[in-house]
XYZ file of C-alpha atoms in Angstrom:
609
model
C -25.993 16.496 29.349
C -28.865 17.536 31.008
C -32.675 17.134 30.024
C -33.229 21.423 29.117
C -30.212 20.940 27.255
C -31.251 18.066 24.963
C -34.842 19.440 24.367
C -33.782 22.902 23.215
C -34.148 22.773 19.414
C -30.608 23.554 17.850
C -29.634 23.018 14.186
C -26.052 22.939 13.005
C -25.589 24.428 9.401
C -22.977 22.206 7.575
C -20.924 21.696 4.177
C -18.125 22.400 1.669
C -17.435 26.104 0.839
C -19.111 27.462 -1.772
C -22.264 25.768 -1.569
C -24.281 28.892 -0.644
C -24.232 27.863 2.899
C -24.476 31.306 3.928
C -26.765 32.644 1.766
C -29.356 29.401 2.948
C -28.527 30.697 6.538
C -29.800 34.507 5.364
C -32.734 33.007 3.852
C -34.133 30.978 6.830
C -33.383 33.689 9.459
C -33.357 37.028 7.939
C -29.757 37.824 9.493
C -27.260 39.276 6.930
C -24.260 36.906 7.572
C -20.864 37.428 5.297
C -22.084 35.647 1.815
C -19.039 35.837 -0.461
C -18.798 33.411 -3.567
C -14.773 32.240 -2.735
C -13.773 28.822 -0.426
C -13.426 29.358 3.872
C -15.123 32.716 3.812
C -16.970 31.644 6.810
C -14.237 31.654 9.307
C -16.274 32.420 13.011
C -19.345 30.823 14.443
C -22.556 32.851 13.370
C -26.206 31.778 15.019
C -29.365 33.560 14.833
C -33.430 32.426 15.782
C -35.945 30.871 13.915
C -39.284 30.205 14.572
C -40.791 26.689 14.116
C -44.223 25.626 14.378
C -44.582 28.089 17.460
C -41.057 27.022 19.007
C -37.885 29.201 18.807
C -34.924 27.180 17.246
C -31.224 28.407 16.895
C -29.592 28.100 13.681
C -25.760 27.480 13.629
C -23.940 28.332 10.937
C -20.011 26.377 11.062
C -17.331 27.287 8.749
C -16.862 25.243 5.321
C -14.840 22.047 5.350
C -14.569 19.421 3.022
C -13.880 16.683 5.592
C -14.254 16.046 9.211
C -10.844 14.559 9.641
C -8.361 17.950 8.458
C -5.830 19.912 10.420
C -7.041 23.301 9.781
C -8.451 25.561 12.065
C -12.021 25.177 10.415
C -11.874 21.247 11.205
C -11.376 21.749 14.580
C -13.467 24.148 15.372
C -16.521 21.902 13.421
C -15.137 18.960 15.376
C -15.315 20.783 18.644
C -18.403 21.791 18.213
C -19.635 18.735 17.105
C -18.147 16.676 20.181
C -18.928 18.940 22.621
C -22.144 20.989 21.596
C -26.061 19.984 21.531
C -27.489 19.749 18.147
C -31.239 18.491 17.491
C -30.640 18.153 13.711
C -27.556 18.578 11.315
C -28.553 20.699 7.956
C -26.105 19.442 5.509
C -25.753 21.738 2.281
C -24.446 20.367 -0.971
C -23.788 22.008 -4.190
C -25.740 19.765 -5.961
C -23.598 19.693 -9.305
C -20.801 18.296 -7.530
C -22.801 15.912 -5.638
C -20.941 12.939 -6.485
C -17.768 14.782 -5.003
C -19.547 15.915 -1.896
C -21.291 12.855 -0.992
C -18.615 11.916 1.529
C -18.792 14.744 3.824
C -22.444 13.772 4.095
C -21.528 10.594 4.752
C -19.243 11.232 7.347
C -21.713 13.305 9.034
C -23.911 10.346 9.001
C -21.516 8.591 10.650
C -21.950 10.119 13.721
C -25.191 9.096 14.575
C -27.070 12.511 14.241
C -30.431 13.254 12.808
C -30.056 15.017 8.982
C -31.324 16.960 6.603
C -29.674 17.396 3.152
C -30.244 20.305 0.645
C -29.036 19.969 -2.904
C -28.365 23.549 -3.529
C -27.806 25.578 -6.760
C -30.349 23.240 -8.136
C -31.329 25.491 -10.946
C -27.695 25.758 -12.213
C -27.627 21.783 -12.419
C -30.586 22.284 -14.009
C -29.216 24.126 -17.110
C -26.374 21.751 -17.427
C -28.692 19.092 -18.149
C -27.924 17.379 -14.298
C -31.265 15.649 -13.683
C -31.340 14.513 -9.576
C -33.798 11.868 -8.049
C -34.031 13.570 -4.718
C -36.421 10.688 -3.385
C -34.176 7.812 -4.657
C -31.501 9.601 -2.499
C -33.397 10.110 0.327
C -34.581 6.527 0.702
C -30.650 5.355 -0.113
C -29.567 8.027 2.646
C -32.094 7.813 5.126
C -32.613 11.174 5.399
C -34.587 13.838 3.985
C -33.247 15.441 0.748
C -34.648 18.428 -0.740
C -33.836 20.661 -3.477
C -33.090 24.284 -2.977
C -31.597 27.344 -4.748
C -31.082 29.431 -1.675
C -30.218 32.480 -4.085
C -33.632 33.083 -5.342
C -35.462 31.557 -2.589
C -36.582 28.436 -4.153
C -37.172 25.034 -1.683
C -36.730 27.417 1.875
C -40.245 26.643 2.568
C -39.622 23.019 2.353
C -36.274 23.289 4.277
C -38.102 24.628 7.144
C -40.902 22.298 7.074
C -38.015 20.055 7.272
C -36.946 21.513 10.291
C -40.147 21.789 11.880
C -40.724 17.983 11.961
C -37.810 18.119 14.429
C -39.673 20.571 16.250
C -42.738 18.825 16.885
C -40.996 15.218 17.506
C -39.697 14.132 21.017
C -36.168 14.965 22.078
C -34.060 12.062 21.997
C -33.021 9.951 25.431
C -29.660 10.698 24.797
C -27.359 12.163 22.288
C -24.839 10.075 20.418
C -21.150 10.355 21.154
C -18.748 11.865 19.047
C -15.555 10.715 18.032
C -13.109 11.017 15.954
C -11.428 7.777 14.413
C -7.435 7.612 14.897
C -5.489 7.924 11.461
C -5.705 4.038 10.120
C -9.499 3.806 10.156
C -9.718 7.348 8.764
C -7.887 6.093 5.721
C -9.955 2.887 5.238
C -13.439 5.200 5.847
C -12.361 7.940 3.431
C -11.990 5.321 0.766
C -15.249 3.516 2.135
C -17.307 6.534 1.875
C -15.640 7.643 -1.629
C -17.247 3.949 -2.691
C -20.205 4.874 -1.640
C -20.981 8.017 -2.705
C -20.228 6.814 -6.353
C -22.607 4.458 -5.777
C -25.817 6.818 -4.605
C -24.219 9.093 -7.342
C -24.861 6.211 -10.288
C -28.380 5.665 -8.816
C -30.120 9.011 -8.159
C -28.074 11.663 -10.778
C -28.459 11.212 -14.737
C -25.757 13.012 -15.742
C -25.292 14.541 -19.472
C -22.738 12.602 -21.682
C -20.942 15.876 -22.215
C -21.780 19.049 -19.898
C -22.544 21.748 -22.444
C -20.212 24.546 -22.448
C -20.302 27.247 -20.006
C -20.147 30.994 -20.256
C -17.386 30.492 -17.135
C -15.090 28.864 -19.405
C -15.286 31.183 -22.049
C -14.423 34.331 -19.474
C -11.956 32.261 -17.320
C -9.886 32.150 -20.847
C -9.512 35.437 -21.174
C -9.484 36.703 -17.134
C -6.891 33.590 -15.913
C -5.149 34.112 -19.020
C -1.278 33.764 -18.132
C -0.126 36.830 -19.576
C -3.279 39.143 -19.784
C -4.909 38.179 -16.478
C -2.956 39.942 -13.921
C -3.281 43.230 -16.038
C -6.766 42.521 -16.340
C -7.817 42.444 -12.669
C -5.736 45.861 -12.195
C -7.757 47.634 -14.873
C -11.162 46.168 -13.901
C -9.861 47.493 -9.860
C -9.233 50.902 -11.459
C -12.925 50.811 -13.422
C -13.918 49.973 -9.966
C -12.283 53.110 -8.473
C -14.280 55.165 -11.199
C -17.411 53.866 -10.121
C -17.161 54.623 -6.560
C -15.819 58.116 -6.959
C -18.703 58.924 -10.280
C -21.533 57.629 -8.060
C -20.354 58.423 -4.570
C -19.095 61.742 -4.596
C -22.327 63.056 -5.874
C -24.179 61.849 -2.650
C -21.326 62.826 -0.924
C -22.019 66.238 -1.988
C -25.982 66.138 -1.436
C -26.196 64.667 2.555
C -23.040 67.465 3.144
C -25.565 69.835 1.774
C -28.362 68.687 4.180
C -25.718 68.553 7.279
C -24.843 72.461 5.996
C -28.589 73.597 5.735
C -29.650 72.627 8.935
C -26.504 73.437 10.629
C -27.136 77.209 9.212
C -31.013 77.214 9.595
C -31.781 75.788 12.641
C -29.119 74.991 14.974
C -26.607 78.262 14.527
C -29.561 80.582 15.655
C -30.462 78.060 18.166
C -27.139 78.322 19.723
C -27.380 82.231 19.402
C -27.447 83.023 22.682
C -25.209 80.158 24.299
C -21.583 80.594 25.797
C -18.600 80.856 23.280
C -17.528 77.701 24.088
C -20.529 75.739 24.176
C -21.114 77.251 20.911
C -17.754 75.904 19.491
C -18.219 72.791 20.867
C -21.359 71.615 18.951
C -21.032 73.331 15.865
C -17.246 72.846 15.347
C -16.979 69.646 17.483
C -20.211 67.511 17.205
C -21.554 68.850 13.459
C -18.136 69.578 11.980
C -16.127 66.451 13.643
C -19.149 64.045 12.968
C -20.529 65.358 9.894
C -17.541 65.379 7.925
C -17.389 61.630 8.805
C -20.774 60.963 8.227
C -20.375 62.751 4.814
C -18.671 59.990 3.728
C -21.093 57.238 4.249
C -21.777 56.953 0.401
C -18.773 56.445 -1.015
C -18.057 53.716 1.635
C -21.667 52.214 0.597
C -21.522 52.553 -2.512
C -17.362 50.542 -2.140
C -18.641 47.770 0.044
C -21.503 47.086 -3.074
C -18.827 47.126 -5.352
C -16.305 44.760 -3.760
C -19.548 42.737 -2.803
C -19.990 42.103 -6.628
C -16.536 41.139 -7.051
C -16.748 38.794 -3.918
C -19.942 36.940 -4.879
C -19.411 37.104 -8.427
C -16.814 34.429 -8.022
C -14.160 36.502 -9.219
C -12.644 37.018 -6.178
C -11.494 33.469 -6.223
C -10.018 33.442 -9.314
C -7.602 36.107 -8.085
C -6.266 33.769 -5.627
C -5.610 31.118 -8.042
C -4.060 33.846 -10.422
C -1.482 35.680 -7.840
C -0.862 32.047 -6.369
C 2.308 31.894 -8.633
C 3.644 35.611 -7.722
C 2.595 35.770 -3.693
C 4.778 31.558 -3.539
C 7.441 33.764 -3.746
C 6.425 35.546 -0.711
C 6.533 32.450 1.081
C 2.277 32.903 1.049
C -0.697 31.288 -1.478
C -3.456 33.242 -3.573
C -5.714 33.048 -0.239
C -3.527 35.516 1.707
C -4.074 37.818 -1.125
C -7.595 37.643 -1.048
C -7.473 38.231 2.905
C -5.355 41.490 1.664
C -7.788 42.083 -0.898
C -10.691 41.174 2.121
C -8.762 43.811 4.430
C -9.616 46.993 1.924
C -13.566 46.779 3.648
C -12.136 46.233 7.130
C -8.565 44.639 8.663
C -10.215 43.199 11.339
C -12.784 40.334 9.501
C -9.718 39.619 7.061
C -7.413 39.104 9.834
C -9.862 36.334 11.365
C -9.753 34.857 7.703
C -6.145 33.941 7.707
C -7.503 30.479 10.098
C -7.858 29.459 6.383
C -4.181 28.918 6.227
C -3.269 25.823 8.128
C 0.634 26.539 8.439
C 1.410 29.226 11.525
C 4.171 30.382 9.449
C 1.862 31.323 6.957
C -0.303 32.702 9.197
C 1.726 35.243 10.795
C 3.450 36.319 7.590
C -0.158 37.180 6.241
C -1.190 38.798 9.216
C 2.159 41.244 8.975
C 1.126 42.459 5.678
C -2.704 42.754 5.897
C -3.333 45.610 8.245
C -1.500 47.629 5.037
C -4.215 46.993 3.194
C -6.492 50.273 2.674
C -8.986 49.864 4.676
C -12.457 51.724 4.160
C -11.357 53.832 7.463
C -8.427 55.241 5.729
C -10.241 55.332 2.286
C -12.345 57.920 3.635
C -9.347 60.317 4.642
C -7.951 59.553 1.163
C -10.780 60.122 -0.829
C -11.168 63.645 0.779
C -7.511 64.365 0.827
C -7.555 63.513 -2.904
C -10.600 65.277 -4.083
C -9.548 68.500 -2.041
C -5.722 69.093 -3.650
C -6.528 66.848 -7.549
C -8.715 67.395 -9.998
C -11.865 64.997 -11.028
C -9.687 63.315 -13.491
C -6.376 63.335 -11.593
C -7.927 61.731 -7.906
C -9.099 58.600 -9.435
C -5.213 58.132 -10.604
C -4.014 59.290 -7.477
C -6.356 56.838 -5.317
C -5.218 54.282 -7.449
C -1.485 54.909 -6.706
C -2.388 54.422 -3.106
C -3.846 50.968 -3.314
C -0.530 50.391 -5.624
C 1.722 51.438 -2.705
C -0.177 49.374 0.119
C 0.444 46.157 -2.508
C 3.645 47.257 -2.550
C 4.416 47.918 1.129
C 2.713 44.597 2.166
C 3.990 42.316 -0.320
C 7.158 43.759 0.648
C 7.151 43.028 4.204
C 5.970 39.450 3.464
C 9.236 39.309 1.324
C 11.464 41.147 4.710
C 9.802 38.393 7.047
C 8.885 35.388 4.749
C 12.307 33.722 6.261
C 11.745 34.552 9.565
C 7.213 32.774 9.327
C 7.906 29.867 6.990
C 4.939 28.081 5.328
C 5.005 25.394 3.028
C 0.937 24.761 2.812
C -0.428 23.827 -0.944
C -3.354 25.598 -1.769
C -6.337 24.060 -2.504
C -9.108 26.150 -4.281
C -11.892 25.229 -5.977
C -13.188 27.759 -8.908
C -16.744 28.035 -9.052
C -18.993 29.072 -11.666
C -19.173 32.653 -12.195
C -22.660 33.911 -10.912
C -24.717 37.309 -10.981
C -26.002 38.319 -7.376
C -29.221 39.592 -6.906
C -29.330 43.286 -6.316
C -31.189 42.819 -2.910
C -27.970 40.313 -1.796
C -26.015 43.236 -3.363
C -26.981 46.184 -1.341
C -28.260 44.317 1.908
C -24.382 43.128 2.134
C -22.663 46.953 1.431
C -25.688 48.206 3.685
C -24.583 45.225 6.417
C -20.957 46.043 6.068
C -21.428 50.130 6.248
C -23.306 49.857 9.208
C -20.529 47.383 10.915
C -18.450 50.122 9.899
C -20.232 53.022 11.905
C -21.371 50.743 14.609
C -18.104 49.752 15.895
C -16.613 53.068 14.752
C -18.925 55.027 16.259
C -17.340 55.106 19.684
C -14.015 55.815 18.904
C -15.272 58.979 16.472
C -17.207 60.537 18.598
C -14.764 60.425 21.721
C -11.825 60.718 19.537
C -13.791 63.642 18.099
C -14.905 65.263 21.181
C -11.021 65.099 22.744
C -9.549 66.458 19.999
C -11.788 69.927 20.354
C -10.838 69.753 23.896
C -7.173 69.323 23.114
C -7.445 72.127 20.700
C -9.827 74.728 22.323
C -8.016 74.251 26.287
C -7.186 76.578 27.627
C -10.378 78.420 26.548
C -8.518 81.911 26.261
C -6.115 80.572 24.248
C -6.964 80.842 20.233
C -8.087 77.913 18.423
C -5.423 74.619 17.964
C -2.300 77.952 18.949
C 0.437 76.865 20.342
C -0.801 77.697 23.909
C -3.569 75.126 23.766
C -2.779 71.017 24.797
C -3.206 70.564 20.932
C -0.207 72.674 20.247
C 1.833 71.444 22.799
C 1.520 67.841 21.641
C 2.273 69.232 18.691
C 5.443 70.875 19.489
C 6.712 67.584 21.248
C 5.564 65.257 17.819
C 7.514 68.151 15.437
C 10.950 66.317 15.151
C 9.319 63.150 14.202
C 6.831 64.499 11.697
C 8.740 67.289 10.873
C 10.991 65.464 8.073
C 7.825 64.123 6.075
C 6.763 67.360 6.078
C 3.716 66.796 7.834
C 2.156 69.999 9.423
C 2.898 70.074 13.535
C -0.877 70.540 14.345
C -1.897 67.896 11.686
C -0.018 65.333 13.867
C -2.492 66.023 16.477
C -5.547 64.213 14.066
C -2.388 61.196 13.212
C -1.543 60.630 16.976
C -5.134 59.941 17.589
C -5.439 58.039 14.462
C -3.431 55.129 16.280
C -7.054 54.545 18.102
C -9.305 54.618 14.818
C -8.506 56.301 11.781
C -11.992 57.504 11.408
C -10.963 59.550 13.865
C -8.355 61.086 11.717
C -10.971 62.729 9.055
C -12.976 64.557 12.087
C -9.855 65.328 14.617
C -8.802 67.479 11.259
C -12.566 69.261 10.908
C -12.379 70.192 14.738
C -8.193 71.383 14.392
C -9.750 73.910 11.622
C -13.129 74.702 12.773
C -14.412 73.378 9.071
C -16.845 71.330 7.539
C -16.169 69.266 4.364
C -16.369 72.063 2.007
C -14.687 74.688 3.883
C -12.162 72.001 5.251
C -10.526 71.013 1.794
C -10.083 74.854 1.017
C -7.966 75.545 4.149
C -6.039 72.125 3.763
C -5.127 73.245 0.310
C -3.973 76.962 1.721
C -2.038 75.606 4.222
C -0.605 72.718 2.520
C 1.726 72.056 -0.754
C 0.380 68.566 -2.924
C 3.619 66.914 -1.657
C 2.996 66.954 1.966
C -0.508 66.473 1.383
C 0.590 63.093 -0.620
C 3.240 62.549 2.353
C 0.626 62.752 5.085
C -1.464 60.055 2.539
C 1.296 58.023 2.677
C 1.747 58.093 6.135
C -2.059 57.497 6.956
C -2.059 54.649 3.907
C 0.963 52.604 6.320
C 1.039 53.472 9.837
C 0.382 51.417 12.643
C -3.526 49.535 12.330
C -6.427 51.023 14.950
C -7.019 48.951 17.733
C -9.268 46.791 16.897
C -6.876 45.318 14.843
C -4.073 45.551 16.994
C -6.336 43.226 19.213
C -7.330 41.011 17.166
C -3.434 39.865 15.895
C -2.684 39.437 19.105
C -6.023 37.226 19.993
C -4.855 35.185 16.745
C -1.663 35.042 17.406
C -1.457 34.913 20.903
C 2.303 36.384 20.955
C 2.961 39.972 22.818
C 6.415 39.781 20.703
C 4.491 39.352 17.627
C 2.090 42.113 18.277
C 4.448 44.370 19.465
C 5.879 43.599 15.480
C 2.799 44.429 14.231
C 2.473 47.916 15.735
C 6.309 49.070 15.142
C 7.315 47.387 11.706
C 4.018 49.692 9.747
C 5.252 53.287 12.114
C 8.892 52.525 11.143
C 7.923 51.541 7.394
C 5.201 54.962 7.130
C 8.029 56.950 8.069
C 10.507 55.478 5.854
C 8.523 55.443 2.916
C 6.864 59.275 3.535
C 10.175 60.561 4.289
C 11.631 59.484 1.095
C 8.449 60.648 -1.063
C 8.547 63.857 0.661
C 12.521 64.499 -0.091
C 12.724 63.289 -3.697
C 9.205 64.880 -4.680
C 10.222 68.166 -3.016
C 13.747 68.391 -4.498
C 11.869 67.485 -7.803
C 9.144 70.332 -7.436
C 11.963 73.190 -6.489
C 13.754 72.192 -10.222
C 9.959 72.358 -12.176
């Protein structure tokens, strides 16, 4: 390795999951990473600068692992990096009221001859147990520095950096030790070595309580992990969540469509007075209409993201795992791979990547099937205005509801289809942590974080998908608006016989084919068809269309093939063209299916009311 390399100051960020690894990584750098309070949530390599003592440093942040020596796709990548990467330091977090349990890993690490640093994290909730930790006794046992931290409330940071810093101002080393990886016999005789000796630092630096008092955790846990009540439980409290989004976000909803109205009316309407017809059209029906009505919806996906971000980092999220773990065996998956579906409502793409969790391929294909049916916040958008524009305040919750019921439905029943076909036999292993209030400023810089992700790498596909659409529908410019004459309506005409029999609208296909891109284009491609805004958009929606085929094309939106980016990223996990191709056809075939018996039964039903 060569001398620039050695000397440039690089810290790896190490440890089990949840030992607010992530959360230590936002407070030294600033950078929002994913923070969520449930094992592996950290699946991808995150890095970001600090400053120390005048020098720039890079901070590393490598997924959670409880042990150098496992099979999954977090060990490796750790083990790669750690074998093949420069580090100046390793930053070793432990939870530090299981110390005696994590001990090893730090041990391990030890082993291989780097420089550490160790933080005993969540030291105030060892605190209230009664946990009382000799940091210096464990630092002069270890050999390396030991501090205590509570990354959450931003107690010890300033003493983790100083930490760092001292790495900073020393000497780069001559050389960096190897890495290696012992074959299978010595890693059995140094798991049981280092198990020895982490009881031993445990019995001289922690004076532990005779009996741990009992904890508000166990007292919920009874009642929400509760054989018979607890699966009822979590689809209630999803339902109260549904409430909240719509009662808070639908109001601000309403207020930034107001703004986007006013100063479409007041300033740039007369502005564009005197401009050509079709210039005219295109920035007030393409650009404010398209765009706006997307951008409309901004709050309620905020205001979602902040929500789920509460159940994430709450530790409930968890929990659910270990409670569906029973039901989804029979799927041939774990309780993880219903998190990743439950991960997959903010955005398919992240809970795709989280699947390297499971360490059988089986498994990992099967989950990967049925998550892109999860609703993501893409499609929520087209739902939520869908819903509000054809129910009533009381009746769209309920319908919204039965949407998220049928994507459960429709993925857990393709993991039941395939589960023969990707077989996994991989024992989960979760640990339940304690249940924990985040801080309002974790809260809304993580649904703030995630909404921008959202329009950032939407943003592209909206405003081209957008911009086509008007073309499609407004060319040839003497032809009227989305008629048949225009490319719109010809597209249309061809797409008929296939959307025809889920009595989807012909022109409404035009905003569905493009939806096979981004479905945030869906949402604008149908302002730009009409010539609407949000307000005016919902009335002509509910003129032109009955509430069955406006719950068939909800359906079909729900289920039908993911955008893109997702379609890419299966196939970069995966790395099988056959599979992918399964991925894009099995959802259009089963969106079909499912719309086109909705659409049959509910309209025979409707014509006998």
């Amino acid at each position: 390795m060569s001398a620039p390399a050695r000397q440039r100051l690089r810290f790896a960020l190490l440890g089990m999951p949840n030992t607010g690894k992530s959360t230590l990584f936002n407070r030294l750098t600033g950078v929002q990473a994913k923070v969520a309070n449930w094992p592996g949530m950290t699946v991808d390599l995150l890095s970001a600068r600090i400053i120390l003592g005048g020098r720039t440093a890079e901070l590393v942040d490598l997924p959670g692992l409880y042990s150098l020596h496992g099979f999954g796709e977090d060990e490796r990548l750790v083990r790669h990096f750690l074998e093949q990467e420069h580090a100046t330091a390793l930053l070793v977090v432990v939870n530090a009221v299981q110390l005696e349990r994590q001990l090893p890993l730090v041990l391990q690490l030890q082993a291989l001859g780097r420089p550490l640093v160790v933080v005993l994290n969540m030291a105030d909730e060892a605190r209230r147990l009664g946990i009382r930790i000799d940091a210096a006794r464990l630092a002069d046992r270890l050999g390396a520095p030991v501090l205590l931290a509570d990354a959450k409330h931003g107690q010890g940071i300033a003493a983790v950096k100083q930490a760092l810093q001292h790495f900073a101002a020393a000497p780069a080393p001559a050389a960096e030790p190897a890495t290696t990886v012992p074959t299978e016999v010595e890693r059995l005789r140094a798991d049981d070595r280092y198990e020895a000796q982490a009881a031993a630092l445990a019995a001289a630096s922690v004076d532990m309580p005779h009996t741990l008092p009992a904890r508000l955790t166990d007292r919920i846990d009874r009642l929400l992990l509760h054989p018979v009540a607890g699966v009822p439980l979590f689809f209630a409290l999803m339902l109260l969540l549904f409430e909240v989004v719509y009662g808070i976000g639908l109001p601000l909803q309403d207020g930034l469509q107001w703004l986007i109205d006013a100063g479409k009316e007041a300033w740039l309407a007369p502005w564009l007075a005197g401009a050509s017809p079709a210039l005219r059209s295109f920035v007030l029906e393409g650009l404010v209409d398209g765009l706006g009505t997307v951008l409309t919806f901004l709050p309620v996906i905020l205001v979602f993201f902040v929500a789920m971000a509460l159940v994430e980092d709450s530790g409930y999220l968890v929990r659910v795992a270990y409670l569906m773990d029973r039901w989804m065996a029979r799927l041939g998956l774990d309780g993880r791979a219903f998190v990743m579906q439950l991960m997959g409502m903010g955005c398919n793409v992240p809970a795709i990547m989280g699947t390297r969790v499971l360490r059988s391929r089986g498994s990992r294909l099967l989950a990967m099937l049925a998550i892109p049916f999860s609703l993501c916040s893409a499609r929520l958008q087209v739902l939520v205005f869908i819903a509000a524009a054809f129910f009533s305040r009381q009746a769209a919750p309920l319908v919204l509801a039965s949407l998220y019921a049928v994507s459960f439905v429709v993925a857990f029943g393709t993991a039941l289809v395939w589960r023969r076909r990707f077989d996994g036999d991989e024992p989960m292993l979760l640990e339940l942590p304690p249940y924990r209030l985040p801080t309002l400023r974790a809260l809304f810089a993580q649904g703030w974080q995630s909404s921008r992700h959202f329009l950032e790498n939407a943003g592209v596909f909206i405003i081209g998908g957008v911009l086509l659409i008007w073309w499609l529908t407004h060319y040839p410019f003497d032809a009227a608006p989305a008629g048949p004459q225009t490319l719109a309506g010809q597209l249309a005409a061809l797409s008929a016989p296939l959307f025809a029999p889920i009595g989807i609208d012909a022109i409404l296909s035009v905003a569905l084919i493009f939806g096979f891109v981004a479905k945030e284009i869906v949402l604008g491609g149908l302002a730009v068809i009409y010539g609407a805004g949000q307000d005016e958009l919902g009335r002509v929606l509910a003129e032109r269309l009955t509430w069955v085929q406006a719950y068939s094309f909800m359906l079909f939106t729900l289920v039908y093939t993911p955008c893109l980016s997702t379609v890419a990223m299966i196939w970069r996990e995966s790395r099988s063209a056959a599979f992918t191709l399964l991925a894009v056809a099995w959802p259009l075939a089963v969106a079909w299916l499912v719309s086109f018996a909705f659409y049959g039964i509910a309209s025979r039903l409707s014509a006998l009311s």
